[in-house]
C-alpha atoms as a printed R data frame, in Angstrom:
    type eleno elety resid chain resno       x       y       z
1   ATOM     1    CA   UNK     A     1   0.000   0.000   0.000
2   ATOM     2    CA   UNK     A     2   1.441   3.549  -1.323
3   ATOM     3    CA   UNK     A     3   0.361   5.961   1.272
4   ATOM     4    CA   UNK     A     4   1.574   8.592  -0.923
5   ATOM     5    CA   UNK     A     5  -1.539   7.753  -3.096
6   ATOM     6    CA   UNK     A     6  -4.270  10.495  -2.142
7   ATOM     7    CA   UNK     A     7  -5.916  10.561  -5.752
8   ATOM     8    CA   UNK     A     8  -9.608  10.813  -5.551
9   ATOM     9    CA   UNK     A     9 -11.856   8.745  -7.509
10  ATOM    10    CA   UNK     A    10 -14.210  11.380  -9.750
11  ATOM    11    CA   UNK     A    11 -17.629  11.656  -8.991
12  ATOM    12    CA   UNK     A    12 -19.952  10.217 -12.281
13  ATOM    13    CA   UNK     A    13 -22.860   8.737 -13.033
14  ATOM    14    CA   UNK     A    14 -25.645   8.001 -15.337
15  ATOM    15    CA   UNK     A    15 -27.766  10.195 -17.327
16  ATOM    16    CA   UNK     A    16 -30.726   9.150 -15.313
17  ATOM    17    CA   UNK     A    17 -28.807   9.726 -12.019
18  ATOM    18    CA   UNK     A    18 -29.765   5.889 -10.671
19  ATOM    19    CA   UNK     A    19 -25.399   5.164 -10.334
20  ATOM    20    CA   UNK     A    20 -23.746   6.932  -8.956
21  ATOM    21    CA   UNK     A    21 -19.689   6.501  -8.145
22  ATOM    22    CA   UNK     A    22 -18.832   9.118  -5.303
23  ATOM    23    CA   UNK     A    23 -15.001  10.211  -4.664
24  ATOM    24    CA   UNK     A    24 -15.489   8.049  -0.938
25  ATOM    25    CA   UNK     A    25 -12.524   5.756  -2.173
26  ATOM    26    CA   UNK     A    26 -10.022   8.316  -2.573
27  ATOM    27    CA   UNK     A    27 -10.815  10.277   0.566
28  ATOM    28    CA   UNK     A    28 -10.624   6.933   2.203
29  ATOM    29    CA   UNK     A    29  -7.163   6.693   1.042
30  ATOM    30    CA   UNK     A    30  -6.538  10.587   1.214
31  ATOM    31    CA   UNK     A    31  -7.834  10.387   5.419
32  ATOM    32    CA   UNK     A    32  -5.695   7.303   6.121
33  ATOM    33    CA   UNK     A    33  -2.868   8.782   4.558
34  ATOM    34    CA   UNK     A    34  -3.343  12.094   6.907
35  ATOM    35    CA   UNK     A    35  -3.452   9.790   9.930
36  ATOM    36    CA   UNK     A    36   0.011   7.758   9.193
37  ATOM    37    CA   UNK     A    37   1.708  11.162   8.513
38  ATOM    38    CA   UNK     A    38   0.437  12.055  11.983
39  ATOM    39    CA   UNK     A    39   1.405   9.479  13.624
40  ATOM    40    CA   UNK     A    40   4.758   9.101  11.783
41  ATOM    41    CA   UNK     A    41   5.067  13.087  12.629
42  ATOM    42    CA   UNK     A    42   3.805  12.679  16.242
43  ATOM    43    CA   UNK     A    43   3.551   9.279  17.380
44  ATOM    44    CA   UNK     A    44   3.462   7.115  19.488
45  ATOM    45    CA   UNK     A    45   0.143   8.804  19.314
46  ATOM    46    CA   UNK     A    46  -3.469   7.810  20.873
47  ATOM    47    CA   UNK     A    47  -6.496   7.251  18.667
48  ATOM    48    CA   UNK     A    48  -8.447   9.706  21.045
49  ATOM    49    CA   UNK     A    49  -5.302  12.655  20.173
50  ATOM    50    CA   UNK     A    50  -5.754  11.524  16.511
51  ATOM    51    CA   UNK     A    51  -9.607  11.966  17.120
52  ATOM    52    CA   UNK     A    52  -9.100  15.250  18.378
53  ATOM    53    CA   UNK     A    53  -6.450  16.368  15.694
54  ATOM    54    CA   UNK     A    54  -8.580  15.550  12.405
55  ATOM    55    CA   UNK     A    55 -11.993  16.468  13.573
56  ATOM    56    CA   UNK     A    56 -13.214  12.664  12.901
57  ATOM    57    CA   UNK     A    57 -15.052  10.346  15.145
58  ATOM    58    CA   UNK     A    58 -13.336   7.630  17.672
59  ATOM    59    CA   UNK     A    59 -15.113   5.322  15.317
60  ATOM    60    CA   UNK     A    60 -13.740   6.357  12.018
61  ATOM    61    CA   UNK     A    61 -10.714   6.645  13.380
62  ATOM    62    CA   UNK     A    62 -10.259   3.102  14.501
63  ATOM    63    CA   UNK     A    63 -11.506   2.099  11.047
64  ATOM    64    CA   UNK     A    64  -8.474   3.656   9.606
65  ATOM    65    CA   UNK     A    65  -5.951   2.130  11.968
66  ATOM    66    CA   UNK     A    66  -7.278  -1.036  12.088
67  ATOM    67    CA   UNK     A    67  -6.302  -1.045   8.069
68  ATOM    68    CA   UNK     A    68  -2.762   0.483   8.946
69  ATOM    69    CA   UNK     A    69  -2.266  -1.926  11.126
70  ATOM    70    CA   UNK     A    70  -3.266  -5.217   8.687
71  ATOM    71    CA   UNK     A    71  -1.186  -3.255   6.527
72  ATOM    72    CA   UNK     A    72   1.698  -3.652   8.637
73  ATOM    73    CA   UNK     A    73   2.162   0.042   8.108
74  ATOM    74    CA   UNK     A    74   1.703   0.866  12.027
75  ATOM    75    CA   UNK     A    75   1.879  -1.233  15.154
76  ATOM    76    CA   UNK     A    76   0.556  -0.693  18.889
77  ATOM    77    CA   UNK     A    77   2.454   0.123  22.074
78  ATOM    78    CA   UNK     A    78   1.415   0.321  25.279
79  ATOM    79    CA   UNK     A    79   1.398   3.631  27.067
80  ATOM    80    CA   UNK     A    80   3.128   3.460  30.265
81  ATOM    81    CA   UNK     A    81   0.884   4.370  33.183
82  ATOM    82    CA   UNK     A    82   1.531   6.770  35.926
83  ATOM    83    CA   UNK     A    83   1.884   4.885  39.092
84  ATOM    84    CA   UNK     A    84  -0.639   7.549  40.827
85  ATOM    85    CA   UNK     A    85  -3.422   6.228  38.167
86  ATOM    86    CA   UNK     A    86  -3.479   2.861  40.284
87  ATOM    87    CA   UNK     A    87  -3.571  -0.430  37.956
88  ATOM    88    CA   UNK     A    88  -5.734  -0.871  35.072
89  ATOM    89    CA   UNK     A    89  -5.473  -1.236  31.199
90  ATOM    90    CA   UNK     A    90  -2.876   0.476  29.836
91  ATOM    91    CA   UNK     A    91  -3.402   3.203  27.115
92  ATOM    92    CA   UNK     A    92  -2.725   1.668  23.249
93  ATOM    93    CA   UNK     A    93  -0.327   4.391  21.569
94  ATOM    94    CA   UNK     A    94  -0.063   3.940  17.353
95  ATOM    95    CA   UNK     A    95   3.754   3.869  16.102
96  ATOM    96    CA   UNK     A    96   5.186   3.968  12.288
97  ATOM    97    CA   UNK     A    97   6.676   0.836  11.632
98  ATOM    98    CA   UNK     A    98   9.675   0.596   9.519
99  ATOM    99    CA   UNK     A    99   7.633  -0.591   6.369
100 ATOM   100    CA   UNK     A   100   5.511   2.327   7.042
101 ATOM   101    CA   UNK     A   101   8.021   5.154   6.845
102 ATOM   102    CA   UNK     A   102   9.615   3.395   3.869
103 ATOM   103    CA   UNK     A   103   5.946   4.460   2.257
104 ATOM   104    CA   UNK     A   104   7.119   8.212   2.886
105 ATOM   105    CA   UNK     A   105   9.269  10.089   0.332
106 ATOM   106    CA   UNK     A   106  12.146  10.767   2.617
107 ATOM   107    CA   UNK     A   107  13.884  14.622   2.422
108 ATOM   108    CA   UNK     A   108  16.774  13.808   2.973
109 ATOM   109    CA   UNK     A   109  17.301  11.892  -0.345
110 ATOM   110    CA   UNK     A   110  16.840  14.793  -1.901
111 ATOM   111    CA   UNK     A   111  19.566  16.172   0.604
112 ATOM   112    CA   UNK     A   112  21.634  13.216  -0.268
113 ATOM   113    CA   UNK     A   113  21.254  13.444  -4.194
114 ATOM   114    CA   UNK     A   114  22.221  17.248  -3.622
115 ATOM   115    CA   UNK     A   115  25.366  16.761  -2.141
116 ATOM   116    CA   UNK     A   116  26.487  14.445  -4.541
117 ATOM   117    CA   UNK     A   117  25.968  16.317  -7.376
118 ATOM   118    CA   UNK     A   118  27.882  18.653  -5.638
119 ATOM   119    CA   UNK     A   119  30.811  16.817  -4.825
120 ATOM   120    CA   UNK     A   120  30.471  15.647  -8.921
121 ATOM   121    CA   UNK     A   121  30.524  18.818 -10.015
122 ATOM   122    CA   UNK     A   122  33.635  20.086  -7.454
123 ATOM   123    CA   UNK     A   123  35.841  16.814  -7.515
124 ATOM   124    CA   UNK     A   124  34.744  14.944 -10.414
125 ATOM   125    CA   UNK     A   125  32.654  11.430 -10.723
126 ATOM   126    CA   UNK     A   126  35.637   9.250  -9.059
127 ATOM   127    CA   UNK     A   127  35.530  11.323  -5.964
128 ATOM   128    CA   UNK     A   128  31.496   9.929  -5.976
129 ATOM   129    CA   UNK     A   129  32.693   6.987  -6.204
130 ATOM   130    CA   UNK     A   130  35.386   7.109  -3.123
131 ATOM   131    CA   UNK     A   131  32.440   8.195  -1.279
132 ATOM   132    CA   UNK     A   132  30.857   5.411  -2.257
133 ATOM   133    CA   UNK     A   133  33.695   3.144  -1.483
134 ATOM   134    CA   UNK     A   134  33.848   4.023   1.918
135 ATOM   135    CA   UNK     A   135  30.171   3.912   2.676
136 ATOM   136    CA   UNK     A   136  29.940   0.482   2.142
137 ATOM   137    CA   UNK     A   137  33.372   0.050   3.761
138 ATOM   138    CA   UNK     A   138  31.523  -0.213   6.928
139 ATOM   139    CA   UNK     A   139  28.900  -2.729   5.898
140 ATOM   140    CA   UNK     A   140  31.904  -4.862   4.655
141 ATOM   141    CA   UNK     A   141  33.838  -5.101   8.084
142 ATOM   142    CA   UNK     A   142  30.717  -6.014   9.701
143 ATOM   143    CA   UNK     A   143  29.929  -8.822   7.581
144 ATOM   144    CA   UNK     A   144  33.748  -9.991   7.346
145 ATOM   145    CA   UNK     A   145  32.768 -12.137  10.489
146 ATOM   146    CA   UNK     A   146  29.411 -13.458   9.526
147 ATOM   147    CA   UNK     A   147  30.993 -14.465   6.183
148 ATOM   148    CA   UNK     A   148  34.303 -16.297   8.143
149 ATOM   149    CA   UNK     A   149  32.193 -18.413   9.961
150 ATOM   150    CA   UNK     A   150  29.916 -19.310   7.712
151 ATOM   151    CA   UNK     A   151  30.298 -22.839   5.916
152 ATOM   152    CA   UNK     A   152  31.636 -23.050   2.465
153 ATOM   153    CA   UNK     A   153  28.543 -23.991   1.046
154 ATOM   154    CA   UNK     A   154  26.527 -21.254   2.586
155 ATOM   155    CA   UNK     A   155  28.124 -17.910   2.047
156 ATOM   156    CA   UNK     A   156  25.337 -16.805   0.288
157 ATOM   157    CA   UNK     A   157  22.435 -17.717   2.285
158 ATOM   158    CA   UNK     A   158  24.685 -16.055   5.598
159 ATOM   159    CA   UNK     A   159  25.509 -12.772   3.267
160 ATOM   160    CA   UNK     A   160  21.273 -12.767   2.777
161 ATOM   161    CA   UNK     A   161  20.704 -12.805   6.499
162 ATOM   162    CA   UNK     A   162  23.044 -10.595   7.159
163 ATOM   163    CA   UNK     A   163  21.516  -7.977   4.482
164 ATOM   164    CA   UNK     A   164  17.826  -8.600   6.166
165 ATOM   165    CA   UNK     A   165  19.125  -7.683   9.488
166 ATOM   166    CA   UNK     A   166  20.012  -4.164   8.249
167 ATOM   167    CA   UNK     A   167  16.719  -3.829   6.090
168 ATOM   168    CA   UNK     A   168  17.266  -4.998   2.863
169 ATOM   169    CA   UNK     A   169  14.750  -7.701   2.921
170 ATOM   170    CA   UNK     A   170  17.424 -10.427   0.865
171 ATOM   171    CA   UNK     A   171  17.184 -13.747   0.149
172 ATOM   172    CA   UNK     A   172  19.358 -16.268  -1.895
173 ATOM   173    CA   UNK     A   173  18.166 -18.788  -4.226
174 ATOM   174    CA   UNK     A   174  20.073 -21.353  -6.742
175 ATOM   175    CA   UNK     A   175  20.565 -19.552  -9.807
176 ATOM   176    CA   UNK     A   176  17.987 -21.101 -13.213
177 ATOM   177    CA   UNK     A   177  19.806 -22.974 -15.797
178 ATOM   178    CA   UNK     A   178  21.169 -20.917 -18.568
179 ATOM   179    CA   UNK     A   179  21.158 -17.672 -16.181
180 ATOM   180    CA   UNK     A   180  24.103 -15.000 -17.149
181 ATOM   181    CA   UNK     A   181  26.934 -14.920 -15.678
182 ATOM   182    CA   UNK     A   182  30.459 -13.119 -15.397
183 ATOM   183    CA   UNK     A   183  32.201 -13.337 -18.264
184 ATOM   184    CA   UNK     A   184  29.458 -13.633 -20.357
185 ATOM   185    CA   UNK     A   185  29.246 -17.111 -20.363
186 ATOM   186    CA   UNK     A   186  26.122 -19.474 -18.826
187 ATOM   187    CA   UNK     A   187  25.552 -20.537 -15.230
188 ATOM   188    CA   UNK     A   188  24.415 -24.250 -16.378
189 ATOM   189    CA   UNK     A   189  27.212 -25.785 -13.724
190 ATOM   190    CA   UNK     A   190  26.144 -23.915 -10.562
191 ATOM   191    CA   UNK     A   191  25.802 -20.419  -8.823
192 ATOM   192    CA   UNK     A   192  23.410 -18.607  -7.055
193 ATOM   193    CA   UNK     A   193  21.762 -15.546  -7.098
194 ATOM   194    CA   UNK     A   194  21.325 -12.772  -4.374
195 ATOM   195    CA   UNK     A   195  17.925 -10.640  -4.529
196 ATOM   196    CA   UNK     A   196  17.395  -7.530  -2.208
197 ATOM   197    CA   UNK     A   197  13.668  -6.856  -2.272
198 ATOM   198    CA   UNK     A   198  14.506  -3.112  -0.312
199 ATOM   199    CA   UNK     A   199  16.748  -0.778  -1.304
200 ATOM   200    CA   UNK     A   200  17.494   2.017   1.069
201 ATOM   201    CA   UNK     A   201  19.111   4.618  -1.231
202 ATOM   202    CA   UNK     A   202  17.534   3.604  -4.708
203 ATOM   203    CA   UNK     A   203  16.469   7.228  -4.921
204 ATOM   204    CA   UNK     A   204  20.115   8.514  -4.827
205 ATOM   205    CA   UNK     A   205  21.398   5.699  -6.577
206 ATOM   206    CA   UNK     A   206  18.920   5.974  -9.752
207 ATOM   207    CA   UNK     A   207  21.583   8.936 -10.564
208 ATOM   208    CA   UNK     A   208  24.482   7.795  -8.989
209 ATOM   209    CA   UNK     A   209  25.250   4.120  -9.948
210 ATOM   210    CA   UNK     A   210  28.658   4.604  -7.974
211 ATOM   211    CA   UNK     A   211  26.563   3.373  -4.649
212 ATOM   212    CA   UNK     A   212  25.621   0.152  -6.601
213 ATOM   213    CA   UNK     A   213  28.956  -0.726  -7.836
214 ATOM   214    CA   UNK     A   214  31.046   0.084  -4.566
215 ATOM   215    CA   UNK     A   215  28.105  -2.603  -3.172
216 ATOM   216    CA   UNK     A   216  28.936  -5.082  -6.081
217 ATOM   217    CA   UNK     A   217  32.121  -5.040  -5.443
218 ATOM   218    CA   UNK     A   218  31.954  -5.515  -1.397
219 ATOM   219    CA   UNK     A   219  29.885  -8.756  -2.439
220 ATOM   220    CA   UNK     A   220  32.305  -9.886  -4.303
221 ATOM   221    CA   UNK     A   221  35.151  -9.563  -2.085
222 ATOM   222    CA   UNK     A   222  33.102 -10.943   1.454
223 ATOM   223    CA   UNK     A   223  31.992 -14.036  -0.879
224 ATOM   224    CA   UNK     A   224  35.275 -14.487  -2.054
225 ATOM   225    CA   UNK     A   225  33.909 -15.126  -6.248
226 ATOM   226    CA   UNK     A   226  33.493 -13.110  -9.262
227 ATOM   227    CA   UNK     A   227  29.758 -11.352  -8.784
228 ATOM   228    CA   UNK     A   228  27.384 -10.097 -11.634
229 ATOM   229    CA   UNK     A   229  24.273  -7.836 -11.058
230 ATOM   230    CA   UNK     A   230  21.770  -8.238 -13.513
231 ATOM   231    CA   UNK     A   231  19.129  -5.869 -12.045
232 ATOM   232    CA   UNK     A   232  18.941  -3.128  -9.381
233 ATOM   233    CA   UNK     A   233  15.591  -1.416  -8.079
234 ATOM   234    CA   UNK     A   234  17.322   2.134  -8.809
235 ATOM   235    CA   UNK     A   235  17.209   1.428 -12.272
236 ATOM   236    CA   UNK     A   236  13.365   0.779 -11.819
237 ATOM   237    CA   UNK     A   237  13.510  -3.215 -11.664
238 ATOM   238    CA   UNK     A   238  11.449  -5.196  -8.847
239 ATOM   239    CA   UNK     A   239  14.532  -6.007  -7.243
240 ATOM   240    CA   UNK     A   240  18.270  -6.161  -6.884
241 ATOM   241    CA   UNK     A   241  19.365  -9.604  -8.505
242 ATOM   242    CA   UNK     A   242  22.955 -10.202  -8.052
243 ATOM   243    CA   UNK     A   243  24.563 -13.297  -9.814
244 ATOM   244    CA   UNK     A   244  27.245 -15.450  -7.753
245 ATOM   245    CA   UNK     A   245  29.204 -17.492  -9.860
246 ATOM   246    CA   UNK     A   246  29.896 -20.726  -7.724
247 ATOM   247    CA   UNK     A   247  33.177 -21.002  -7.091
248 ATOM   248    CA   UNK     A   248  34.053 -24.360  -8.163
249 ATOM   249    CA   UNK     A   249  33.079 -23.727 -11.475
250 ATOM   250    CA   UNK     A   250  35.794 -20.440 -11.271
251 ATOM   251    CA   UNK     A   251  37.973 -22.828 -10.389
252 ATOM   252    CA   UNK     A   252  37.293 -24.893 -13.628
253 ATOM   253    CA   UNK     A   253  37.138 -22.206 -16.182
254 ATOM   254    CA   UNK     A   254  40.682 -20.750 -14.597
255 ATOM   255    CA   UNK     A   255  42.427 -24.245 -14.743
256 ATOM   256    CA   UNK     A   256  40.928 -24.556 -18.490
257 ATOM   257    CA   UNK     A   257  42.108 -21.439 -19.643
258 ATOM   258    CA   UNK     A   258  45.769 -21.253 -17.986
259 ATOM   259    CA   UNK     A   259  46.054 -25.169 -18.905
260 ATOM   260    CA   UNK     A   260  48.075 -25.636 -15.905
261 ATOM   261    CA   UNK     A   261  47.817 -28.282 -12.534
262 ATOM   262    CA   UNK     A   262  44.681 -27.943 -10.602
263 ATOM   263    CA   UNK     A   263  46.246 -27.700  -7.037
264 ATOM   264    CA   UNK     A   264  48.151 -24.645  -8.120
265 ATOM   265    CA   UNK     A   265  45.233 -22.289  -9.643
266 ATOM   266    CA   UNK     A   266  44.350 -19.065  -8.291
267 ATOM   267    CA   UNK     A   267  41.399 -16.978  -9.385
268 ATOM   268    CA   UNK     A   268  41.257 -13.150  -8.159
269 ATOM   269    CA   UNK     A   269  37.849 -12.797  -6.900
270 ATOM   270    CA   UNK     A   270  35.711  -9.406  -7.098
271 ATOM   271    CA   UNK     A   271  32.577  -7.135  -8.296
272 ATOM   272    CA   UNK     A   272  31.494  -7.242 -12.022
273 ATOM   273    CA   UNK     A   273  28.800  -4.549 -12.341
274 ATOM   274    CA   UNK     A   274  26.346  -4.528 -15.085
């Protein structure tokens, strides 16, 4: 649910006036809207304060967070209670959940996007992408022990975990038959792929593709194997796919190529971006 969406549905109806479609939809949309800005704004906020604030009923206003909250776009916390109130129930105060400020156009990515093109326009694109660099830089050394104790077999999976614990909603999956992969060849003997279903600077990145690559690259280097993205959500796809090329088969193509003993093959591991 975009609560960004506030369009109202156009009043229109028949020539003999017996149907009738009324705007009620989009003020629905338009009056829950109002009430998650509030309590993103405000909250932890009560339904009586939110009452009080828009003018509406207790009724209607319950109507409109019980859908926020089957949304998953707000959640309840209890108010704590002032010892001289003696026991009882304690007051239910409405909170923004993380999925429901990621429903908000944030300012500060226009901030963000700002400063870049700044910095672009005073140092040059590679100084965008040393920023970039070192952003990521810290994601990197706190995944360098997640990824060392990890088993061989399940670097991926760990890296994916790892990724949903700071909000990018990942998963890993074996990669189809015949998917791309670095090089430009097919991944018909293994690999797997990495998908990020949340994106936390796709806005900034969208113009600045420097953020993706520096995060490419950190991939490749904590999974220790030539990495390929094949889509990103800044450049408007459903999600960020990354391709990992399995590392045995690196191991293959190397030995192939170089046409020397298997026990003495090395293979340089890193980001590929698309």
């Amino acid at each position: 649910m975009d609560l960004r969406h506030t369009d109202v549905v156009k009043s229109v109806g028949t020539t003999d006036g017996i149907t009738t479609v009324t705007g009620q939809i989009g003020a629905e949309r338009s009056t829950r809207a109002r009430i998650a800005r509030l309590i993103l704004e405000n909250g932890p906020v009560s339904a009586a304060s939110l009452s009080t604030r828009l003018g509406l009923t207790p009724a209607a206003v319950r109507r409109h967070l019980d859908g926020l909250l089957a949304g998953g776009m707000i959640e309840i916390r209890n108010a704590r209670r002032p010892a001289s109130r003696g026991r009882g129930r304690p007051a239910k105060l409405f909170a923004i959940t993380d999925a429901g400020r990621s429903a908000f156009e944030h300012a500060y990515d226009d901030l963000a996007t700002g400063a870049l093109r700044f910095l672009a326009e005073v140092a040059g694109p590679e100084a965008v992408a040393e920023f970039a660099r070192r952003q990521v830089s810290d994601l990197e050394r706190r995944y360098r022990p997640v990824m060392a104790a990890a088993e061989p077999g399940g670097k991926v999976q760990a890296l994916a975990a790892a990724l949903s614990a700071d909000g990018y909603a990942a998963s890993a999956t074996r990669a189809p038959a015949g998917s791309p992969a670095p090089g430009g060849t097919s991944a018909v003997a293994g690999g797997e792929q990495l998908c990020q279903h949340h994106c936390p600077v796709a806005h900034v990145a969208a113009e600045f593709p420097q953020l993706c690559e520096a995060e490419t690259e950190a991939f490749g280097r904590l999974l220790g194997t030539p990495v390929q993205r094949l889509a990103t959500i800044a450049h408007g796809d459903g999600i960020c796919t990354t391709h990992v090329t399995a590392p045995s088969l690196v191991h293959t193509r190397a030995t192939a190529a170089r046409g020397i003993d298997h026990s003495i093959t090395t293979t340089e591991a890193g980001g590929i971006s698309a």
